mmCIF file of C-alpha atoms in Angstrom:
data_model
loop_
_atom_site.group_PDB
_atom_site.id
_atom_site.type_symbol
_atom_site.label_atom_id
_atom_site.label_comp_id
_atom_site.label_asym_id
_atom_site.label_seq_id
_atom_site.Cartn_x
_atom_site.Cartn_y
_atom_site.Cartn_z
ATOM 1 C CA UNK A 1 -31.653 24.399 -66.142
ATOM 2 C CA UNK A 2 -30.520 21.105 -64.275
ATOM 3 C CA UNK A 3 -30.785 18.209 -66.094
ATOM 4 C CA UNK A 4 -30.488 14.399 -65.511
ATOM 5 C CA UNK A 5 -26.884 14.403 -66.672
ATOM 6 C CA UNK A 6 -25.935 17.610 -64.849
ATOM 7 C CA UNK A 7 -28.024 16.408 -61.742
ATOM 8 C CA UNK A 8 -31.829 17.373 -60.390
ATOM 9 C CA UNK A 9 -31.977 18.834 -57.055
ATOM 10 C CA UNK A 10 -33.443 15.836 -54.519
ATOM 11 C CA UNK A 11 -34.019 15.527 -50.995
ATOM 12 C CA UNK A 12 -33.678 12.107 -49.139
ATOM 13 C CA UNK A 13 -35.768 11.457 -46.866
ATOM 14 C CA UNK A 14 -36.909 8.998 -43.987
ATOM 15 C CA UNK A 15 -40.793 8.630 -43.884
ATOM 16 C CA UNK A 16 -41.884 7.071 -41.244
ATOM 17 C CA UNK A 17 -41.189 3.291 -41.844
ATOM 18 C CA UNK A 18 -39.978 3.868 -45.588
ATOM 19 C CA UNK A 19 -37.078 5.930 -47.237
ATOM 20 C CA UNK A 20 -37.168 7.668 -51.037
ATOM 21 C CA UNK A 21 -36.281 10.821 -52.936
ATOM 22 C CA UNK A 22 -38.811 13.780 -52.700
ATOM 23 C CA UNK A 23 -38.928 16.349 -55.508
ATOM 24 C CA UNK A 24 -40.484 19.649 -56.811
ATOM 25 C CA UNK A 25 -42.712 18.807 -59.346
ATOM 26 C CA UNK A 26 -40.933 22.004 -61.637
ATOM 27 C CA UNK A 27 -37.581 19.956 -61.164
ATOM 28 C CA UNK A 28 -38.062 16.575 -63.047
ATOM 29 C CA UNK A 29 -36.986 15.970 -66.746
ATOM 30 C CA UNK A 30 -40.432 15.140 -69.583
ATOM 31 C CA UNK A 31 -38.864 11.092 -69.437
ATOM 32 C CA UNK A 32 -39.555 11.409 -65.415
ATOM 33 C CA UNK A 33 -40.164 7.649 -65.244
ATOM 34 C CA UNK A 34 -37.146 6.554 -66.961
ATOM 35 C CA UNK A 35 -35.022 8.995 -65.114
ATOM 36 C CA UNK A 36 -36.340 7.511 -61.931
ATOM 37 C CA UNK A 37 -35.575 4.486 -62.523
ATOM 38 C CA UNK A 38 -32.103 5.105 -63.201
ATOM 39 C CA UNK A 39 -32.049 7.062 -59.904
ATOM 40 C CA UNK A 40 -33.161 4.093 -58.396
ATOM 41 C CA UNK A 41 -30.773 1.609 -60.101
ATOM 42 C CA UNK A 42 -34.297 -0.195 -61.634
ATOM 43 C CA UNK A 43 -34.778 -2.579 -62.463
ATOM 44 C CA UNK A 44 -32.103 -5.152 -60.526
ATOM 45 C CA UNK A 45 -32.629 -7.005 -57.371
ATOM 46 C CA UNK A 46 -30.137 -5.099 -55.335
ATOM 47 C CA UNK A 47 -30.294 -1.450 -57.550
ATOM 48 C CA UNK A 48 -27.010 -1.581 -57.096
ATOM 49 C CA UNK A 49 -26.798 1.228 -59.992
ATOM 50 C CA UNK A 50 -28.995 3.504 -57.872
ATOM 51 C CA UNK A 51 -30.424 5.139 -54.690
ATOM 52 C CA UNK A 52 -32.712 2.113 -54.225
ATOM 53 C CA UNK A 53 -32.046 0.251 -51.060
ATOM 54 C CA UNK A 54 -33.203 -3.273 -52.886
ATOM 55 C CA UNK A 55 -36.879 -3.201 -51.148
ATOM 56 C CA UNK A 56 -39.967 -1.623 -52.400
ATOM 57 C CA UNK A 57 -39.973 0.173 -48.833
ATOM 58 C CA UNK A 58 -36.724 1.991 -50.185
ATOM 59 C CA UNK A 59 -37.669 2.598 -53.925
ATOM 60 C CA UNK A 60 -40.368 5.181 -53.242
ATOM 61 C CA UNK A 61 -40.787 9.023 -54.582
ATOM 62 C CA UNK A 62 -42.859 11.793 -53.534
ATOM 63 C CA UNK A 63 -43.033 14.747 -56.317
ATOM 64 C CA UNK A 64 -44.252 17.765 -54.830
ATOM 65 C CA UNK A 65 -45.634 21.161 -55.933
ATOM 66 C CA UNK A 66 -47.433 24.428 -54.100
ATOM 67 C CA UNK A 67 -51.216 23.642 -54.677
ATOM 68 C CA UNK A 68 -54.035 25.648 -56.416
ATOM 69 C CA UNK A 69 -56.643 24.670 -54.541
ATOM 70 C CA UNK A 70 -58.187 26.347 -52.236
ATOM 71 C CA UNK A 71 -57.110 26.005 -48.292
ATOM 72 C CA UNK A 72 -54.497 23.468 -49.541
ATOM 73 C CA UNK A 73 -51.091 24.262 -49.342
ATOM 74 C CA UNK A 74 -49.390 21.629 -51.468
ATOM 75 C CA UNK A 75 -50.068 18.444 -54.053
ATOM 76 C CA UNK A 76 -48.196 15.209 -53.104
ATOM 77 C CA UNK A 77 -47.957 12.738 -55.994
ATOM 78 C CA UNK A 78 -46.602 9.081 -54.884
ATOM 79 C CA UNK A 79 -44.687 7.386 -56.855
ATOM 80 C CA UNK A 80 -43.789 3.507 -56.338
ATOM 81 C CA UNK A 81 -40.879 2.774 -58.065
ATOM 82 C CA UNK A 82 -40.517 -0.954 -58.791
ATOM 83 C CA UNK A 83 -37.009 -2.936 -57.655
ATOM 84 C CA UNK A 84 -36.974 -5.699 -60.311
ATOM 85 C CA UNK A 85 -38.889 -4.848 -62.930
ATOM 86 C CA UNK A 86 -39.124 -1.236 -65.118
ATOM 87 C CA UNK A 87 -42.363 0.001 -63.655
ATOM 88 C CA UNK A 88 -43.193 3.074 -62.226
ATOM 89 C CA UNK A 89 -46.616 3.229 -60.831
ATOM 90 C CA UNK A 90 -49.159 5.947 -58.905
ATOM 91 C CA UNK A 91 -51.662 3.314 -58.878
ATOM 92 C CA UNK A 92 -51.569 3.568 -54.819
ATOM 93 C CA UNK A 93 -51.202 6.098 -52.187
ATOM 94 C CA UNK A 94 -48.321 5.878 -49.478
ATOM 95 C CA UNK A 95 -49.061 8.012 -46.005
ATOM 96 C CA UNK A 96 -45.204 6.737 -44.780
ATOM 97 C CA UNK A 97 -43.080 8.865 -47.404
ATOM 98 C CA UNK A 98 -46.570 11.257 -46.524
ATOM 99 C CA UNK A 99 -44.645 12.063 -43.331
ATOM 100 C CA UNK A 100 -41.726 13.769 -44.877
ATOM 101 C CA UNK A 101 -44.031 15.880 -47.348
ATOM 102 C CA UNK A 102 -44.296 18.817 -44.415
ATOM 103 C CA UNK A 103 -40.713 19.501 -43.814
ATOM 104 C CA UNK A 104 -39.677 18.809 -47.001
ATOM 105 C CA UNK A 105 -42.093 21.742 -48.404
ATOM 106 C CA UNK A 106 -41.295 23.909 -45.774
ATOM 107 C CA UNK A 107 -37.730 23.462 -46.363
ATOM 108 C CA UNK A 108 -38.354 23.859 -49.945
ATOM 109 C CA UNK A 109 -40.204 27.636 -49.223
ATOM 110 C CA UNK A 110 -43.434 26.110 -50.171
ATOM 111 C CA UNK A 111 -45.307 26.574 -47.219
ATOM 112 C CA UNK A 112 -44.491 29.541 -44.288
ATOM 113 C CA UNK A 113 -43.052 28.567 -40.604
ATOM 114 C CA UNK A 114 -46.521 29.489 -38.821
ATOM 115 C CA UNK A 115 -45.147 29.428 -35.195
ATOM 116 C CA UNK A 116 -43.725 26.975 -33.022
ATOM 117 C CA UNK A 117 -45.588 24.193 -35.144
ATOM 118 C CA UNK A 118 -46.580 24.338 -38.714
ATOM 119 C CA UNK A 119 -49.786 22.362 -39.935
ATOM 120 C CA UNK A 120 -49.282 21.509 -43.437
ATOM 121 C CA UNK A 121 -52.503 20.674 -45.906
ATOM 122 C CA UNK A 122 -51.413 18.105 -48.035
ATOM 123 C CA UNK A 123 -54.025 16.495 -51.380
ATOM 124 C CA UNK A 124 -52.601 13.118 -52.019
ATOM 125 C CA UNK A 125 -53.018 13.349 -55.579
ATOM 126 C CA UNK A 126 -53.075 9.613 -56.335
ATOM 127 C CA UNK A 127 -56.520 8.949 -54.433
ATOM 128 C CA UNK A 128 -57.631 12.666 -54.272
ATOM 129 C CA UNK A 129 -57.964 13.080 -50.876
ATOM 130 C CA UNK A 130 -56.121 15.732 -47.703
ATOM 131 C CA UNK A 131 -54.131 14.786 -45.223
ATOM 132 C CA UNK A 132 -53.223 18.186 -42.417
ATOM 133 C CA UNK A 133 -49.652 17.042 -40.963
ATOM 134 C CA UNK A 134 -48.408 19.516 -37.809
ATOM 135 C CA UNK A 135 -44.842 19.635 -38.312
ATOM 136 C CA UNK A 136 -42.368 21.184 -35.482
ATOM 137 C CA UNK A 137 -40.883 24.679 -36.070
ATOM 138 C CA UNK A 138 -39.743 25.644 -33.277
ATOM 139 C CA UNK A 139 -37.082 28.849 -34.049
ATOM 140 C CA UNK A 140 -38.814 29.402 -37.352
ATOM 141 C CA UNK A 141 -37.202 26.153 -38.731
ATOM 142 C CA UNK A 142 -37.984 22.475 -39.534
ATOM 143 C CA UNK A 143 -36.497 20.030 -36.609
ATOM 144 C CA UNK A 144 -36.050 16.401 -37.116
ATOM 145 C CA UNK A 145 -35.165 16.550 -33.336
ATOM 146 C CA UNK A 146 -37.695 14.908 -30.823
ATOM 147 C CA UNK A 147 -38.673 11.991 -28.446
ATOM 148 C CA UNK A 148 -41.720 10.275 -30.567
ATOM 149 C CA UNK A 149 -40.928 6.633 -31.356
ATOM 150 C CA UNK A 150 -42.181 4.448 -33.917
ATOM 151 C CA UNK A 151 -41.960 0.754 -34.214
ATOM 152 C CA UNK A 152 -39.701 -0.435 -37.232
ATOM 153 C CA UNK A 153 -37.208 2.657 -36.840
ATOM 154 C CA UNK A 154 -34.648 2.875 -34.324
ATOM 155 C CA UNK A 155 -34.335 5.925 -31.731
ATOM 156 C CA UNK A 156 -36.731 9.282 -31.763
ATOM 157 C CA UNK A 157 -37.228 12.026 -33.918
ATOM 158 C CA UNK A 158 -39.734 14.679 -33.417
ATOM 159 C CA UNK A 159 -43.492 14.013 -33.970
ATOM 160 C CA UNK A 160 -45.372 14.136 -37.269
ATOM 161 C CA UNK A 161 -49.076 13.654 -36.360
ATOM 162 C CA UNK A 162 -51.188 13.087 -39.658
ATOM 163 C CA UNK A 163 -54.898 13.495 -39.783
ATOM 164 C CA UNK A 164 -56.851 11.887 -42.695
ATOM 165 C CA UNK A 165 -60.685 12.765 -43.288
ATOM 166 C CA UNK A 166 -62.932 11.572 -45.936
ATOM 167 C CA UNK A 167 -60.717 8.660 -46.956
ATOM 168 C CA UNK A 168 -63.013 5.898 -47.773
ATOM 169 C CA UNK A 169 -63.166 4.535 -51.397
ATOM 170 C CA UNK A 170 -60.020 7.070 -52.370
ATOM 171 C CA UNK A 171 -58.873 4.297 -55.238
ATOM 172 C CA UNK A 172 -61.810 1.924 -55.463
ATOM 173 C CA UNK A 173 -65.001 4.588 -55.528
ATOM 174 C CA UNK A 174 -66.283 3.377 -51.645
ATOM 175 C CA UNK A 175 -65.312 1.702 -48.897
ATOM 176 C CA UNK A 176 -66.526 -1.535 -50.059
ATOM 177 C CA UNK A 177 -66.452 -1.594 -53.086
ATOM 178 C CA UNK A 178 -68.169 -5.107 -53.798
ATOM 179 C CA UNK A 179 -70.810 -3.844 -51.371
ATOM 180 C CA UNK A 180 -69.756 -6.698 -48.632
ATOM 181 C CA UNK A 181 -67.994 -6.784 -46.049
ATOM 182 C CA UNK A 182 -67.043 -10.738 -46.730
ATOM 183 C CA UNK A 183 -66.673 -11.790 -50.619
ATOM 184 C CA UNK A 184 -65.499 -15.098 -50.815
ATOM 185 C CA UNK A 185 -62.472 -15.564 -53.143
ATOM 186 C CA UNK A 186 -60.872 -19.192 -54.100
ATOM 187 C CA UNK A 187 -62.500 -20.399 -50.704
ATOM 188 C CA UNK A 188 -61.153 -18.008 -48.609
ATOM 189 C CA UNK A 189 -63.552 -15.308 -46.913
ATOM 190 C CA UNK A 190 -61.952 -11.746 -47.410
ATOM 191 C CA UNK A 191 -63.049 -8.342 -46.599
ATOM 192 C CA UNK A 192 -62.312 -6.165 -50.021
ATOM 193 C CA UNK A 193 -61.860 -2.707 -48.365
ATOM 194 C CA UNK A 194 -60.442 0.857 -48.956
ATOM 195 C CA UNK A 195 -60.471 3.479 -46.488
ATOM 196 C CA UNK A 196 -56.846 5.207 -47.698
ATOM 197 C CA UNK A 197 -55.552 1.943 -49.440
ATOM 198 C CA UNK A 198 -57.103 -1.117 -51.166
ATOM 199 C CA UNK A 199 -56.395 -3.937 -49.106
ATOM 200 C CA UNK A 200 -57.520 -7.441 -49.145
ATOM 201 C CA UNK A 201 -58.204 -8.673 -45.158
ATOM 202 C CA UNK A 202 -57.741 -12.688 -44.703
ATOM 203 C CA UNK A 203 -58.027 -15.141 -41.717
ATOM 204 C CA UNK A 204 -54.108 -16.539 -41.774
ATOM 205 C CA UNK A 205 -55.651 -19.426 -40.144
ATOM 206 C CA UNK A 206 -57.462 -20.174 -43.011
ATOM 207 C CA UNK A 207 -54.213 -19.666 -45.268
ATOM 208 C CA UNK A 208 -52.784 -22.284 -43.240
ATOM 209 C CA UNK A 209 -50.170 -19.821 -41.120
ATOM 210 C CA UNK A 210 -50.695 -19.115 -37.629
ATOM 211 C CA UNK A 211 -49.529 -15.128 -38.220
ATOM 212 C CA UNK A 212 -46.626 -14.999 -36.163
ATOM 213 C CA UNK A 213 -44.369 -16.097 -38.299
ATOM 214 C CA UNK A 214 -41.346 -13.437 -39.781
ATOM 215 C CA UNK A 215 -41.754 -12.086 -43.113
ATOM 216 C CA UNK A 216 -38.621 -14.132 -44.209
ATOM 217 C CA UNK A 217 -40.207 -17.232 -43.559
ATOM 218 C CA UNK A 218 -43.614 -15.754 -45.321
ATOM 219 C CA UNK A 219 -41.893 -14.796 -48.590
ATOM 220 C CA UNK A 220 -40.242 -18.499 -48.188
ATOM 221 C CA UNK A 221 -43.384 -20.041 -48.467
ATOM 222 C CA UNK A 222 -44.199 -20.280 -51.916
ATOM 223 C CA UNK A 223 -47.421 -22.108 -51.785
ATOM 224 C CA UNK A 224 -48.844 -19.139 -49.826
ATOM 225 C CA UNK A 225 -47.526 -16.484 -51.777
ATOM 226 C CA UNK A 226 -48.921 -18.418 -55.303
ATOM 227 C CA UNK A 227 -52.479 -18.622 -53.043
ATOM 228 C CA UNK A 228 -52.500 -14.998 -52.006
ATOM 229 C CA UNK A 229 -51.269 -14.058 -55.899
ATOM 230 C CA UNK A 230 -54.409 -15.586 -57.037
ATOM 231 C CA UNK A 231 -56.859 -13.821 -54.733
ATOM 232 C CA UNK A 232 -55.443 -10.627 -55.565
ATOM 233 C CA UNK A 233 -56.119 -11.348 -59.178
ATOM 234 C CA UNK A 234 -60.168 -12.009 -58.455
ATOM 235 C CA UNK A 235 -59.727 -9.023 -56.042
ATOM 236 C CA UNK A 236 -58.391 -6.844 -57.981
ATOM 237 C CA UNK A 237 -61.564 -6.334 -60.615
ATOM 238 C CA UNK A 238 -63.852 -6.937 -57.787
ATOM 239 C CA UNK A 239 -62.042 -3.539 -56.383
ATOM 240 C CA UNK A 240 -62.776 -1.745 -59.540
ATOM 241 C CA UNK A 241 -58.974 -1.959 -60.058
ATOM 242 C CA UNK A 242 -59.106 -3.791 -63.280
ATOM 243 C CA UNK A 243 -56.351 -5.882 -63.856
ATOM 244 C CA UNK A 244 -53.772 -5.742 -61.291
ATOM 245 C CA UNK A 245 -51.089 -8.284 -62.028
ATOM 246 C CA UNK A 246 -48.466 -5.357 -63.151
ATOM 247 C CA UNK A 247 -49.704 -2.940 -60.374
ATOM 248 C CA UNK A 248 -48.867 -2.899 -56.498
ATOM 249 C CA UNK A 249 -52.552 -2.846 -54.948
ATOM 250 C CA UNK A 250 -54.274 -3.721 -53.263
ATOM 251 C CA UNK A 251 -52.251 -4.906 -50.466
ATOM 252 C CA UNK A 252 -52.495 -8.603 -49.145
ATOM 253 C CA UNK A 253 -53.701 -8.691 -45.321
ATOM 254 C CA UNK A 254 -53.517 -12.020 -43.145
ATOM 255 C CA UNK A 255 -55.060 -11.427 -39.605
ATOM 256 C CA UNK A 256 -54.301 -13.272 -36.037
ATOM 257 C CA UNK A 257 -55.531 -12.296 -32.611
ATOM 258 C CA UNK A 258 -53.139 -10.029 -30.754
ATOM 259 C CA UNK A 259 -50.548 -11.466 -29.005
ATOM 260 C CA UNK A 260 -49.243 -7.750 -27.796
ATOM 261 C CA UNK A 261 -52.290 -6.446 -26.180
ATOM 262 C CA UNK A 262 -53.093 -4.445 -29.462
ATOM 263 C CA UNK A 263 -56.380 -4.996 -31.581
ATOM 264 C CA UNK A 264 -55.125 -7.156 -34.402
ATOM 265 C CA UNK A 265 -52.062 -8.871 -35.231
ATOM 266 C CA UNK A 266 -51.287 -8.388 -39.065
ATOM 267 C CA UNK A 267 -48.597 -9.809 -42.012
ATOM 268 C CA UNK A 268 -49.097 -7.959 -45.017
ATOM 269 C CA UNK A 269 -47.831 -8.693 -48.714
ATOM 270 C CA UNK A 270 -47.437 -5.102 -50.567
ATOM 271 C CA UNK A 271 -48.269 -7.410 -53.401
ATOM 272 C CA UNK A 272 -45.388 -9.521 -53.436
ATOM 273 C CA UNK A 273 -43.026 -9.200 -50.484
ATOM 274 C CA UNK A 274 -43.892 -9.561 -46.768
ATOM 275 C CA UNK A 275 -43.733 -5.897 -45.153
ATOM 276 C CA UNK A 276 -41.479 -5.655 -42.041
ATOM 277 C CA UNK A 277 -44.367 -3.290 -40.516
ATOM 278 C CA UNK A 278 -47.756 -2.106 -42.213
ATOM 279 C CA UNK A 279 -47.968 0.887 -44.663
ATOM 280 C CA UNK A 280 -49.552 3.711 -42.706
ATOM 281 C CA UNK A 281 -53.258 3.905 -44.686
ATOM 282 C CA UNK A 282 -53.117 0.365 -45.048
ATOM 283 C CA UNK A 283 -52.988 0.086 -40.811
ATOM 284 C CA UNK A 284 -56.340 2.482 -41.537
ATOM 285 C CA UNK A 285 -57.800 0.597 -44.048
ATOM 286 C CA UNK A 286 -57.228 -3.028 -41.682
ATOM 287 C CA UNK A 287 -58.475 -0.839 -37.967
ATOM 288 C CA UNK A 288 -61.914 -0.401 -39.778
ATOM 289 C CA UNK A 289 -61.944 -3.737 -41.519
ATOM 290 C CA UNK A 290 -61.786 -4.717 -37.790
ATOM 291 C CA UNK A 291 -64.952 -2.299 -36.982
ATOM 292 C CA UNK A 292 -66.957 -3.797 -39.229
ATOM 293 C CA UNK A 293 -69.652 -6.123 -37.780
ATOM 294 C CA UNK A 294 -68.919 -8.433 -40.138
ATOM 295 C CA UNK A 295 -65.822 -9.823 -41.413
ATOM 296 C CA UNK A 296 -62.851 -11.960 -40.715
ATOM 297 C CA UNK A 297 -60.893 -9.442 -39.104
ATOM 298 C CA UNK A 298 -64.033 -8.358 -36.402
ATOM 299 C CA UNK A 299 -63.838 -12.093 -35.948
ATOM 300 C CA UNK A 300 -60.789 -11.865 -33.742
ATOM 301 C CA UNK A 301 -60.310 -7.885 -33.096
ATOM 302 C CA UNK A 302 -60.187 -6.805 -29.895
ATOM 303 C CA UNK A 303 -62.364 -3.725 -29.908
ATOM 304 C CA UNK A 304 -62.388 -0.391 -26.879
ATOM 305 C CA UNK A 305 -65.683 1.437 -26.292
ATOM 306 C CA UNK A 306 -66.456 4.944 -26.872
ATOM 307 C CA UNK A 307 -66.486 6.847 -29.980
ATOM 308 C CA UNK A 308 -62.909 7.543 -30.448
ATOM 309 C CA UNK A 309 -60.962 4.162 -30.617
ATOM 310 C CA UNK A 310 -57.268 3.711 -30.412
ATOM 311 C CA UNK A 311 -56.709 1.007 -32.242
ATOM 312 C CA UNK A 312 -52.752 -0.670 -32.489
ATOM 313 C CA UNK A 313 -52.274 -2.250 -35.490
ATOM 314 C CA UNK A 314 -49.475 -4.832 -34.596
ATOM 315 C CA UNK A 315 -47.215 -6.048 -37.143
ATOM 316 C CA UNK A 316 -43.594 -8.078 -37.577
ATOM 317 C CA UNK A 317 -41.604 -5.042 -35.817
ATOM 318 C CA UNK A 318 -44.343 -3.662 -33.099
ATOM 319 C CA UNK A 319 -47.442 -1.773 -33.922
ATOM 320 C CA UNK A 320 -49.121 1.003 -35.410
ATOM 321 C CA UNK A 321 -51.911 3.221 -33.839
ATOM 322 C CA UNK A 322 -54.708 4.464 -35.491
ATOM 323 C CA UNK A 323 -56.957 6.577 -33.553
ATOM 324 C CA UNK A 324 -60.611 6.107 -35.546
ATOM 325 C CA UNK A 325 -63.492 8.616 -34.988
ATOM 326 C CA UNK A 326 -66.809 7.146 -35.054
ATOM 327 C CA UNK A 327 -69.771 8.877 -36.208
ATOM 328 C CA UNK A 328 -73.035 7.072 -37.065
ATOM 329 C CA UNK A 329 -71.674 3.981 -36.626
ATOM 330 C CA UNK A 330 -69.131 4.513 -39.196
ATOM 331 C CA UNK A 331 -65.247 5.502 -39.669
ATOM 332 C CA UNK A 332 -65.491 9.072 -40.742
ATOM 333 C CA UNK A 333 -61.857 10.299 -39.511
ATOM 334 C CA UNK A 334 -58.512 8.367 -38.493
ATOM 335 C CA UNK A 335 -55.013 10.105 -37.083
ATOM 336 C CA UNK A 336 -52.027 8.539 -37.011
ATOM 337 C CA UNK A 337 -48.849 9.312 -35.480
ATOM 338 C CA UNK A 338 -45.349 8.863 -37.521
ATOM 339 C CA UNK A 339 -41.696 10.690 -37.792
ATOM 340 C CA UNK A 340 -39.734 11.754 -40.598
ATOM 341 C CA UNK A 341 -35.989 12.409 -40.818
ATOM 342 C CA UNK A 342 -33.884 14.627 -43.628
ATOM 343 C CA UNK A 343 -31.198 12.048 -45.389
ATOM 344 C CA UNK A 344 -29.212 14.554 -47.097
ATOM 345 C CA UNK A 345 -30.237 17.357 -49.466
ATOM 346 C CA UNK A 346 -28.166 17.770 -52.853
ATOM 347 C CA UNK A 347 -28.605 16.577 -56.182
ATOM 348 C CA UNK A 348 -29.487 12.957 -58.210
ATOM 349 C CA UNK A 349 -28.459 11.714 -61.475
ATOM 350 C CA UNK A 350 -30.244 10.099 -63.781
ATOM 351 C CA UNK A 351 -27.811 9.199 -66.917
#
């Protein structure tokens, strides 16, 4: 049997605007946290002693295993593995590295080459909920090959479209889980919401930014970040979170008008550094923030009619689309489009 010193099998792997190792569940050692974060090179602000690319978008793990449910083919568990400090949380979901979890388990002999695509039922195991991902198998085998684009990765790879149902309160018990769609916090009005991904939505007008400005300069400014750190301390109870100062939820949304022609512009803090993009179920969680009649993100969303609404997120590298499904009034199914890409395939070590 493989061990951390003799290696565990891994799988690298690009998903969609993140990057971390995916494993079978059967593979990791009983000290699984420890082990990852020696894999990772954790903690240390460049993980120079691991895998880690020095970012929480490249210190991420997806454990995987066939599933016993019924009409689901496999459990994802995501794992957040912290750069600078020893923590390794589940306390949130992550529907980027979710993009990989299709090829990787049919690569893995999880889940059967169905035809010229494969859908692939996925229960995200850190909020409960199933995602169905159609991943391209054309030949009877995975391809990475393809001409869908996504903003924040260079070039085209083929397309991983991800439906989510039933995602509302999947951490916090409902959508709103104050009951409000505005709670004001330290004087600032914010919509406390979780459709996929706890996220506090804020006016950056009222933060004193105008929202354009690069995540660099963001993380720079440290009487924002100390502002933002203290809302998502009130939030975080108010979210039926508890106390969230060691965990990486919920996420930190500042919202501006478009300036792209999309629906919302957005800078996020996933707690404590300034994404390049938006996390894929936190792009949900902000499009129906922005459907909500009430709210500082309706405020200054630019909404389409109809029933079905493409929404695009936009963000520091370009923008995300969520397609939302109304029914009722009400959010009851988004799809979103993302791309994975196989790294290499091989084995870790952990000692």
């Amino acid at each position: 049997m493989a061990t951390s010193e003799t290696g565990i099998r891994c799988m690298w792997m690009r998903g969609g605007t993140s990057k971390g190792g995916y494993f079978l569940a059967s593979d990791l050692p009983a000290d699984r946290d420890a082990f990852l974060l020696r894999v990772m090179g954790s903690p240390d602000p460049r993980q120079i002693d691991g895998m880690g690319g020095a970012h929480p978008l490249t210190s991420k793990v997806a454990v995987v295993k066939k599933s016993e449910r019924e009409g689901v083919d496999v459990d994802y568990l995501f794992l957040q593995v912290f750069v600078d400090q020893p923590i390794v949380t589940d306390a949130q979901n992550c529907g980027n590295i979710l993009a990989g979890i299709g090829p990787f388990a049919i690569e893995r002999g999880l889940v059967p080459v169905k035809g010229e695509k494969t859908e692939v039922s996925i229960f995200m195991e850190n909020t409960g909920q199933i995602a169905i991902a159609t991943i391209e198998t054309p030949g009877g085998r995975v391809t990475y090959k393809g001409e869908a684009r996504i903003d924040g990765v260079p070039g085209t790879s083929a397309p991983v479209p991800i439906v989510f149902a039933d995602t509302a309160g999947s951490s916090c018990g409902a959508l709103l889980p104050t009951g409000n769609a505005v709670d004001v916090i330290e004087g600032v009005a914010c919509t406390l919401i979780d459709n996929g991904m706890p996220c506090v939505v804020m006016r950056a007008d009222v933060l004193g930014i105008k929202g354009d400005e690069s995540p660099k300069e963001l993380e720079a400014n440290q009487e924002l970040r100390a502002r933002l750190e203290a809302i998502r301390l009130k939030a975080g109870p108010m979210m039926n979170l508890g106390d969230v100062t060691k965990k990486s939820v919920p996420k930190m949304t500042m919202v501006s008008a478009p300036t792209a022609g999309g629906a919302i512009s957005t800078r996020t803090f996933i707690p404590h550094t300034c994404h390049d993009a938006i996390g894929v179920l936190g792009a949900v969680s902000v499009a129906t923030a922005c459907l909500l009649p009430e709210g500082p993100a309706s405020e200054l969303a630019v909404i389409p009619d109809g029933d079905e609404k493409l929404l695009s997120i936009e963000h520091p590298t370009g923008e995300m689309s969520v397609i939302a499904t109304m029914k009722d009034g009400e959010v009851f199914r988004a799809a979103v489009l993302r791309t994975a890409r196989k790294l290499f395939d091989g084995v870790v070590f952990g000692d």
